[in-house]
PDB file of C-alpha atoms in Angstrom:
ATOM      1  CA  MET H  19      97.236  78.678 108.130  1.00 96.00           C
ATOM      2  CA  ILE H  20      94.523  80.268 106.006  1.00 97.00           C
ATOM      3  CA  LYS H  21      91.937  78.034 104.342  1.00 98.00           C
ATOM      4  CA  VAL H  22      91.107  79.006 100.748  1.00 98.00           C
ATOM      5  CA  VAL H  23      88.042  77.698  98.912  1.00 98.00           C
ATOM      6  CA  PHE H  24      86.928  78.056  95.286  1.00 98.00           C
ATOM      7  CA  PHE H  25      83.461  77.663  93.780  1.00 98.00           C
ATOM      8  CA  ALA H  26      81.594  76.981  90.536  1.00 97.00           C
ATOM      9  CA  ALA H  27      83.296  77.881  87.234  1.00 97.00           C
ATOM     10  CA  LEU H  28      86.456  79.060  89.030  1.00 97.00           C
ATOM     11  CA  ARG H  29      86.790  75.745  90.891  1.00 98.00           C
ATOM     12  CA  GLU H  30      86.517  73.866  87.588  1.00 97.00           C
ATOM     13  CA  LYS H  31      89.041  76.112  85.819  1.00 97.00           C
ATOM     14  CA  LEU H  32      91.582  75.736  88.645  1.00 98.00           C
ATOM     15  CA  GLY H  33      90.858  72.028  89.144  1.00 97.00           C
ATOM     16  CA  CYS H  34      90.881  72.653  92.897  1.00 98.00           C
ATOM     17  CA  SER H  35      88.119  73.152  95.481  1.00 98.00           C
ATOM     18  CA  GLU H  36      90.217  74.045  98.530  1.00 98.00           C
ATOM     19  CA  LEU H  37      93.738  74.355  99.875  1.00 97.00           C
ATOM     20  CA  THR H  38      95.630  76.088 102.681  1.00 97.00           C
ATOM     21  CA  VAL H  39      98.286  78.805 102.563  1.00 96.00           C
ATOM     22  CA  GLU H  40     100.763  79.888 105.237  1.00 93.00           C
ATOM     23  CA  ALA H  41      99.506  83.021 107.013  1.00 91.00           C
ATOM     24  CA  THR H  42     103.060  84.392 107.376  1.00 92.00           C
ATOM     25  CA  ASN H  43     103.426  87.756 105.602  1.00 90.00           C
ATOM     26  CA  ILE H  44      99.801  87.704 104.436  1.00 95.00           C
ATOM     27  CA  ASN H  45      97.552  90.507 105.657  1.00 96.00           C
ATOM     28  CA  THR H  46      94.916  90.994 102.945  1.00 97.00           C
ATOM     29  CA  VAL H  47      92.729  89.076 100.488  1.00 97.00           C
ATOM     30  CA  GLU H  48      94.833  90.511  97.648  1.00 97.00           C
ATOM     31  CA  GLN H  49      97.980  89.064  99.222  1.00 97.00           C
ATOM     32  CA  VAL H  50      96.306  85.637  99.471  1.00 97.00           C
ATOM     33  CA  LYS H  51      95.608  85.866  95.741  1.00 97.00           C
ATOM     34  CA  GLN H  52      99.207  86.890  94.978  1.00 96.00           C
ATOM     35  CA  GLN H  53     100.519  84.009  97.081  1.00 96.00           C
ATOM     36  CA  LEU H  54      98.304  81.560  95.153  1.00 97.00           C
ATOM     37  CA  ILE H  55      99.555  82.943  91.821  1.00 97.00           C
ATOM     38  CA  GLU H  56     103.172  82.562  92.971  1.00 96.00           C
ATOM     39  CA  THR H  57     102.682  78.908  93.802  1.00 96.00           C
ATOM     40  CA  HIS H  58     100.325  78.209  90.868  1.00 97.00           C
ATOM     41  CA  PRO H  59     101.334  80.538  87.974  1.00 97.00           C
ATOM     42  CA  GLN H  60      98.880  78.768  85.677  1.00 97.00           C
ATOM     43  CA  TRP H  61      96.029  80.144  87.848  1.00 97.00           C
ATOM     44  CA  SER H  62      97.018  83.759  87.207  1.00 96.00           C
ATOM     45  CA  GLU H  63      94.565  84.442  84.357  1.00 96.00           C
ATOM     46  CA  HIS H  64      91.602  83.074  86.337  1.00 96.00           C
ATOM     47  CA  LEU H  65      92.478  84.632  89.715  1.00 96.00           C
ATOM     48  CA  MET H  66      93.205  88.039  88.177  1.00 95.00           C
ATOM     49  CA  HIS H  67      89.815  88.193  86.434  1.00 92.00           C
ATOM     50  CA  SER H  68      88.249  91.551  87.311  1.00 90.00           C
ATOM     51  CA  SER H  69      84.799  90.127  88.023  1.00 92.00           C
ATOM     52  CA  LEU H  70      86.056  87.644  90.644  1.00 96.00           C
ATOM     53  CA  LEU H  71      84.405  88.040  94.073  1.00 96.00           C
ATOM     54  CA  SER H  72      85.901  87.238  97.457  1.00 97.00           C
ATOM     55  CA  ALA H  73      84.589  86.461 100.931  1.00 97.00           C
ATOM     56  CA  VAL H  74      86.246  86.118 104.331  1.00 98.00           C
ATOM     57  CA  ASN H  75      84.527  83.985 106.962  1.00 97.00           C
ATOM     58  CA  ASN H  76      81.254  84.030 104.954  1.00 97.00           C
ATOM     59  CA  ASP H  77      81.091  87.791 104.354  1.00 96.00           C
ATOM     60  CA  MET H  78      81.612  89.303 100.899  1.00 95.00           C
ATOM     61  CA  VAL H  79      84.660  91.622 101.127  1.00 96.00           C
ATOM     62  CA  SER H  80      86.981  93.714  98.973  1.00 95.00           C
ATOM     63  CA  ALA H  81      90.540  92.785  97.986  1.00 94.00           C
ATOM     64  CA  GLN H  82      91.975  94.996 100.737  1.00 96.00           C
ATOM     65  CA  HIS H  83      90.073  93.229 103.533  1.00 97.00           C
ATOM     66  CA  GLN H  84      92.287  92.003 106.381  1.00 97.00           C
ATOM     67  CA  VAL H  85      92.892  88.280 106.828  1.00 97.00           C
ATOM     68  CA  ALA H  86      94.638  86.331 109.560  1.00 96.00           C
ATOM     69  CA  ALA H  87      95.549  82.760 110.477  1.00 96.00           C
ATOM     70  CA  GLY H  88      92.428  80.621 110.923  1.00 97.00           C
ATOM     71  CA  ASP H  89      90.325  82.624 108.438  1.00 98.00           C
ATOM     72  CA  GLU H  90      88.473  81.037 105.531  1.00 98.00           C
ATOM     73  CA  VAL H  91      88.941  82.990 102.304  1.00 98.00           C
ATOM     74  CA  ALA H  92      86.682  82.201  99.332  1.00 98.00           C
ATOM     75  CA  PHE H  93      87.054  83.176  95.683  1.00 98.00           C
ATOM     76  CA  PHE H  94      84.173  82.763  93.249  1.00 98.00           C
ATOM     77  CA  PRO H  95      82.563  84.160  90.081  1.00 97.00           C
ATOM     78  CA  PRO H  96      79.619  86.578  90.265  1.00 96.00           C
ATOM     79  CA  VAL H  97      76.617  84.760  91.698  1.00 96.00           C
ATOM     80  CA  THR H  98      73.715  83.573  89.509  1.00 96.00           C
ATOM     81  CA  GLY H  99      71.092  82.077  91.800  1.00 95.00           C
ATOM     82  CA  GLY H 100      67.382  82.742  92.116  1.00 94.00           C
TER      83      GLY H 100
ATOM     84  CA  MET F  25      56.423  82.331 115.974  1.00 59.00           C
ATOM     85  CA  LYS F  26      55.003  85.766 115.125  1.00 62.00           C
ATOM     86  CA  ASN F  27      58.244  87.102 113.644  1.00 70.00           C
ATOM     87  CA  ALA F  28      59.649  83.788 112.509  1.00 93.00           C
ATOM     88  CA  VAL F  29      62.255  83.662 109.767  1.00 97.00           C
ATOM     89  CA  LYS F  30      62.724  80.400 107.918  1.00 97.00           C
ATOM     90  CA  ILE F  31      65.733  79.861 105.623  1.00 98.00           C
ATOM     91  CA  SER F  32      66.276  76.555 103.871  1.00 98.00           C
ATOM     92  CA  VAL F  33      68.832  75.516 101.253  1.00 98.00           C
ATOM     93  CA  GLN F  34      67.772  72.077 100.144  1.00 98.00           C
ATOM     94  CA  GLN F  35      67.912  69.532  97.351  1.00 98.00           C
ATOM     95  CA  HIS F  36      64.307  68.333  97.698  1.00 98.00           C
ATOM     96  CA  ASP F  37      61.243  70.126  96.345  1.00 98.00           C
ATOM     97  CA  PHE F  38      58.885  72.247  98.444  1.00 98.00           C
ATOM     98  CA  CYS F  39      55.098  72.544  98.498  1.00 98.00           C
ATOM     99  CA  LEU F  40      53.807  76.044  97.839  1.00 97.00           C
ATOM    100  CA  ALA F  41      50.542  75.444  99.705  1.00 98.00           C
ATOM    101  CA  ASP F  42      52.365  74.109 102.783  1.00 98.00           C
ATOM    102  CA  GLU F  43      54.673  77.128 102.882  1.00 98.00           C
ATOM    103  CA  VAL F  44      51.734  79.547 102.610  1.00 98.00           C
ATOM    104  CA  SER F  45      49.947  77.647 105.407  1.00 97.00           C
ATOM    105  CA  LEU F  46      52.988  78.021 107.659  1.00 97.00           C
ATOM    106  CA  LEU F  47      53.127  81.754 106.970  1.00 97.00           C
ATOM    107  CA  GLU F  48      49.422  82.088 107.853  1.00 97.00           C
ATOM    108  CA  GLN F  49      49.196  79.659 110.800  1.00 96.00           C
ATOM    109  CA  ASP F  50      48.424  81.402 114.146  1.00 95.00           C
ATOM    110  CA  ASN F  51      48.946  84.743 112.398  1.00 95.00           C
ATOM    111  CA  ASP F  52      45.660  86.667 112.481  1.00 95.00           C
ATOM    112  CA  SER F  53      47.224  90.129 112.392  1.00 94.00           C
ATOM    113  CA  ASP F  54      48.873  89.917 108.971  1.00 97.00           C
ATOM    114  CA  GLY F  55      46.420  90.623 106.171  1.00 97.00           C
ATOM    115  CA  ALA F  56      49.071  90.421 103.471  1.00 98.00           C
ATOM    116  CA  VAL F  57      50.871  87.286 102.325  1.00 98.00           C
ATOM    117  CA  VAL F  58      53.057  87.845  99.256  1.00 98.00           C
ATOM    118  CA  THR F  59      54.807  84.870  97.710  1.00 98.00           C
ATOM    119  CA  PHE F  60      57.224  84.474  94.800  1.00 98.00           C
ATOM    120  CA  CYS F  61      58.198  81.171  93.254  1.00 98.00           C
ATOM    121  CA  GLY F  62      60.947  80.857  90.621  1.00 97.00           C
ATOM    122  CA  ARG F  63      61.006  77.878  88.218  1.00 97.00           C
ATOM    123  CA  VAL F  64      63.440  76.415  85.664  1.00 96.00           C
ATOM    124  CA  ARG F  65      62.420  77.662  82.205  1.00 93.00           C
ATOM    125  CA  ASN F  66      63.054  75.816  78.957  1.00 93.00           C
ATOM    126  CA  LYS F  67      64.954  78.514  77.055  1.00 88.00           C
ATOM    127  CA  ASN F  68      67.721  81.020  77.820  1.00 85.00           C
ATOM    128  CA  LEU F  69      69.582  83.245  75.347  1.00 79.00           C
ATOM    129  CA  GLY F  70      68.145  81.217  72.469  1.00 80.00           C
ATOM    130  CA  GLU F  71      69.342  77.875  73.821  1.00 84.00           C
ATOM    131  CA  ASN F  72      67.071  74.943  74.627  1.00 90.00           C
ATOM    132  CA  ILE F  73      67.536  74.156  78.302  1.00 92.00           C
ATOM    133  CA  HIS F  74      66.669  70.763  79.735  1.00 92.00           C
ATOM    134  CA  GLY F  75      67.797  71.441  83.264  1.00 95.00           C
ATOM    135  CA  LEU F  76      70.036  73.279  85.673  1.00 96.00           C
ATOM    136  CA  PHE F  77      72.687  72.327  88.190  1.00 97.00           C
ATOM    137  CA  LEU F  78      72.810  74.638  91.213  1.00 98.00           C
ATOM    138  CA  GLU F  79      75.868  74.956  93.454  1.00 98.00           C
ATOM    139  CA  HIS F  80      76.175  77.033  96.640  1.00 98.00           C
ATOM    140  CA  TYR F  81      78.641  77.952  99.389  1.00 98.00           C
ATOM    141  CA  PRO F  82      77.396  76.140 102.513  1.00 97.00           C
ATOM    142  CA  GLY F  83      77.443  78.422 105.537  1.00 95.00           C
ATOM    143  CA  MET F  84      77.832  81.660 103.609  1.00 97.00           C
ATOM    144  CA  THR F  85      74.570  81.083 101.750  1.00 98.00           C
ATOM    145  CA  GLU F  86      72.475  80.891 104.904  1.00 97.00           C
ATOM    146  CA  LYS F  87      74.297  83.880 106.427  1.00 97.00           C
ATOM    147  CA  SER F  88      73.869  86.064 103.346  1.00 97.00           C
ATOM    148  CA  LEU F  89      70.149  85.212 103.137  1.00 98.00           C
ATOM    149  CA  ALA F  90      69.735  86.063 106.851  1.00 98.00           C
ATOM    150  CA  ASP F  91      71.516  89.399 106.253  1.00 97.00           C
ATOM    151  CA  ILE F  92      69.247  90.236 103.295  1.00 98.00           C
ATOM    152  CA  ILE F  93      66.109  89.400 105.327  1.00 98.00           C
ATOM    153  CA  GLU F  94      67.370  91.525 108.224  1.00 98.00           C
ATOM    154  CA  GLN F  95      67.873  94.473 105.848  1.00 98.00           C
ATOM    155  CA  ALA F  96      64.298  94.009 104.598  1.00 98.00           C
ATOM    156  CA  LYS F  97      62.983  93.927 108.175  1.00 97.00           C
ATOM    157  CA  GLN F  98      64.705  97.241 108.890  1.00 97.00           C
ATOM    158  CA  GLN F  99      63.022  98.923 105.929  1.00 97.00           C
ATOM    159  CA  TRP F 100      59.490  97.530 105.998  1.00 98.00           C
ATOM    160  CA  ALA F 101      56.976  96.455 108.651  1.00 97.00           C
ATOM    161  CA  ILE F 102      57.077  92.772 107.838  1.00 98.00           C
ATOM    162  CA  ASN F 103      56.627  89.809 110.153  1.00 97.00           C
ATOM    163  CA  ARG F 104      57.163  86.293 108.856  1.00 98.00           C
ATOM    164  CA  VAL F 105      59.672  85.562 106.113  1.00 98.00           C
ATOM    165  CA  THR F 106      60.432  82.259 104.395  1.00 98.00           C
ATOM    166  CA  VAL F 107      63.223  81.800 101.857  1.00 98.00           C
ATOM    167  CA  ILE F 108      63.796  78.385 100.280  1.00 98.00           C
ATOM    168  CA  HIS F 109      66.447  77.800  97.597  1.00 98.00           C
ATOM    169  CA  ARG F 110      67.068  74.453  95.974  1.00 98.00           C
ATOM    170  CA  ILE F 111      70.471  73.064  94.963  1.00 98.00           C
ATOM    171  CA  GLY F 112      71.640  70.157  92.819  1.00 98.00           C
ATOM    172  CA  GLU F 113      70.156  69.082  89.496  1.00 98.00           C
ATOM    173  CA  LEU F 114      66.736  70.439  88.540  1.00 98.00           C
ATOM    174  CA  LYS F 115      64.636  69.729  85.450  1.00 97.00           C
ATOM    175  CA  VAL F 116      62.670  72.227  83.342  1.00 96.00           C
ATOM    176  CA  GLY F 117      59.516  73.297  85.144  1.00 96.00           C
ATOM    177  CA  GLU F 118      60.826  72.452  88.625  1.00 98.00           C
ATOM    178  CA  GLN F 119      60.711  75.026  91.405  1.00 98.00           C
ATOM    179  CA  ILE F 120      64.056  76.689  92.281  1.00 98.00           C
ATOM    180  CA  VAL F 121      63.310  79.407  94.796  1.00 98.00           C
ATOM    181  CA  PHE F 122      60.524  80.545  97.119  1.00 98.00           C
ATOM    182  CA  VAL F 123      60.217  83.859  98.957  1.00 98.00           C
ATOM    183  CA  GLY F 124      57.200  84.445 101.201  1.00 98.00           C
ATOM    184  CA  VAL F 125      56.590  87.555 103.300  1.00 98.00           C
ATOM    185  CA  THR F 126      53.713  88.541 105.592  1.00 98.00           C
ATOM    186  CA  SER F 127      52.754  91.965 106.905  1.00 98.00           C
ATOM    187  CA  GLN F 128      49.658  93.813 108.094  1.00 97.00           C
ATOM    188  CA  HIS F 129      49.309  95.568 104.732  1.00 96.00           C
ATOM    189  CA  ARG F 130      50.256  94.616 101.184  1.00 97.00           C
ATOM    190  CA  HIS F 131      52.684  97.438 100.382  1.00 98.00           C
ATOM    191  CA  ASP F 132      55.320  96.273 102.866  1.00 98.00           C
ATOM    192  CA  ALA F 133      54.948  92.616 101.910  1.00 98.00           C
ATOM    193  CA  PHE F 134      55.206  93.306  98.151  1.00 98.00           C
ATOM    194  CA  ALA F 135      58.212  95.615  98.516  1.00 98.00           C
ATOM    195  CA  ALA F 136      60.098  93.393 100.960  1.00 98.00           C
ATOM    196  CA  ASN F 137      59.505  90.290  98.835  1.00 98.00           C
ATOM    197  CA  GLU F 138      60.898  91.980  95.723  1.00 98.00           C
ATOM    198  CA  PHE F 139      63.843  93.429  97.691  1.00 98.00           C
ATOM    199  CA  ILE F 140      64.756  89.982  99.061  1.00 98.00           C
ATOM    200  CA  MET F 141      64.627  88.402  95.572  1.00 98.00           C
ATOM    201  CA  ASP F 142      66.643  91.251  94.008  1.00 97.00           C
ATOM    202  CA  PHE F 143      69.439  90.981  96.584  1.00 97.00           C
ATOM    203  CA  LEU F 144      69.374  87.180  96.617  1.00 97.00           C
ATOM    204  CA  LYS F 145      70.197  87.374  92.882  1.00 96.00           C
ATOM    205  CA  ILE F 146      73.392  89.389  93.435  1.00 94.00           C
ATOM    206  CA  LYS F 147      74.513  88.622  97.024  1.00 95.00           C
ATOM    207  CA  ALA F 148      73.642  85.017  97.871  1.00 97.00           C
ATOM    208  CA  PRO F 149      76.391  82.590  96.768  1.00 98.00           C
ATOM    209  CA  PHE F 150      74.484  80.352  94.351  1.00 98.00           C
ATOM    210  CA  TRP F 151      75.693  79.484  90.854  1.00 98.00           C
ATOM    211  CA  LYS F 152      73.718  77.947  87.991  1.00 97.00           C
ATOM    212  CA  LYS F 153      75.064  75.606  85.344  1.00 97.00           C
ATOM    213  CA  GLU F 154      72.723  75.226  82.388  1.00 95.00           C
ATOM    214  CA  LEU F 155      72.301  71.770  80.925  1.00 95.00           C
ATOM    215  CA  THR F 156      71.666  72.243  77.183  1.00 92.00           C
ATOM    216  CA  ASP F 157      71.625  70.159  74.006  1.00 86.00           C
ATOM    217  CA  LYS F 158      75.177  71.391  73.315  1.00 87.00           C
ATOM    218  CA  GLY F 159      76.611  70.704  76.766  1.00 92.00           C
ATOM    219  CA  ALA F 160      76.690  72.165  80.280  1.00 94.00           C
ATOM    220  CA  TYR F 161      77.673  75.818  80.788  1.00 94.00           C
ATOM    221  CA  TRP F 162      77.989  78.045  83.859  1.00 96.00           C
ATOM    222  CA  LEU F 163      75.699  81.047  83.561  1.00 93.00           C
ATOM    223  CA  ASP F 164      77.286  84.497  83.556  1.00 91.00           C
ATOM    224  CA  ALA F 165      75.921  87.109  85.942  1.00 89.00           C
ATOM    225  CA  ARG F 166      73.637  89.655  84.265  1.00 90.00           C
ATOM    226  CA  ALA F 167      74.209  93.406  84.558  1.00 91.00           C
ATOM    227  CA  SER F 168      70.423  93.822  84.644  1.00 93.00           C
ATOM    228  CA  ASP F 169      70.309  91.981  87.999  1.00 94.00           C
ATOM    229  CA  GLN F 170      72.873  94.413  89.438  1.00 92.00           C
ATOM    230  CA  ASP F 171      70.898  97.375  88.033  1.00 92.00           C
ATOM    231  CA  LYS F 172      67.642  96.043  89.498  1.00 93.00           C
ATOM    232  CA  ALA F 173      69.138  95.752  92.999  1.00 94.00           C
ATOM    233  CA  LYS F 174      70.687  99.226  92.731  1.00 92.00           C
ATOM    234  CA  GLN F 175      67.228 100.742  92.251  1.00 93.00           C
ATOM    235  CA  TRP F 176      66.568 100.158  95.968  1.00 94.00           C
ATOM    236  CA  GLU F 177      69.399 102.557  96.846  1.00 87.00           C
ATOM    237  CA  GLN F 178      67.785 105.501  95.021  1.00 74.00           C
TER     238      GLN F 178
END
């Protein structure tokens, strides 16, 4: 399984802070996103937003980054701290 | 202790004087101590702000701050570094963030401090929700913060 977590405005829009997806046939962050859209079509607009950032195991990564079972994948809006 | 790095993500406030004392304690070789403190201001984009709510990504936040500090250490001759970032609900005037850097000379401490703040703004997973008279709104990222951080690459 792959753990997926959402933060801030994205979490509120999706109404979900975390869930798990089957790792079968998933190799990249982009494929995690596609899997989520398949199971939650209403999330499509928010997950496809071009400014959305992603992280795997606490490192910011691109959509083509590799993922595997046991990884934690995060999706969140651009950061605004400081 | 000489090269200590302190990173804290916390709900409670911090004392500027105490943090400066820790940076200076048993540290006779560093003549420069540069500190930055960010506070909640009362206006943004024309709106009256009465507070902020700050969310973060536990685990990734600490790691990203450690990575940013390590990058600063590779570029400048700095010794002690403290980064404190508060989370949760904060009122106008409260302290949000502290960055303190020591070095033998001021140039390295000034530059490293600004570098750490600039990259914290675009790399550390914190998000602000503004609490205004009209409701609570998540802040959008500013292109100017991205541009400011990019200046270090030139």
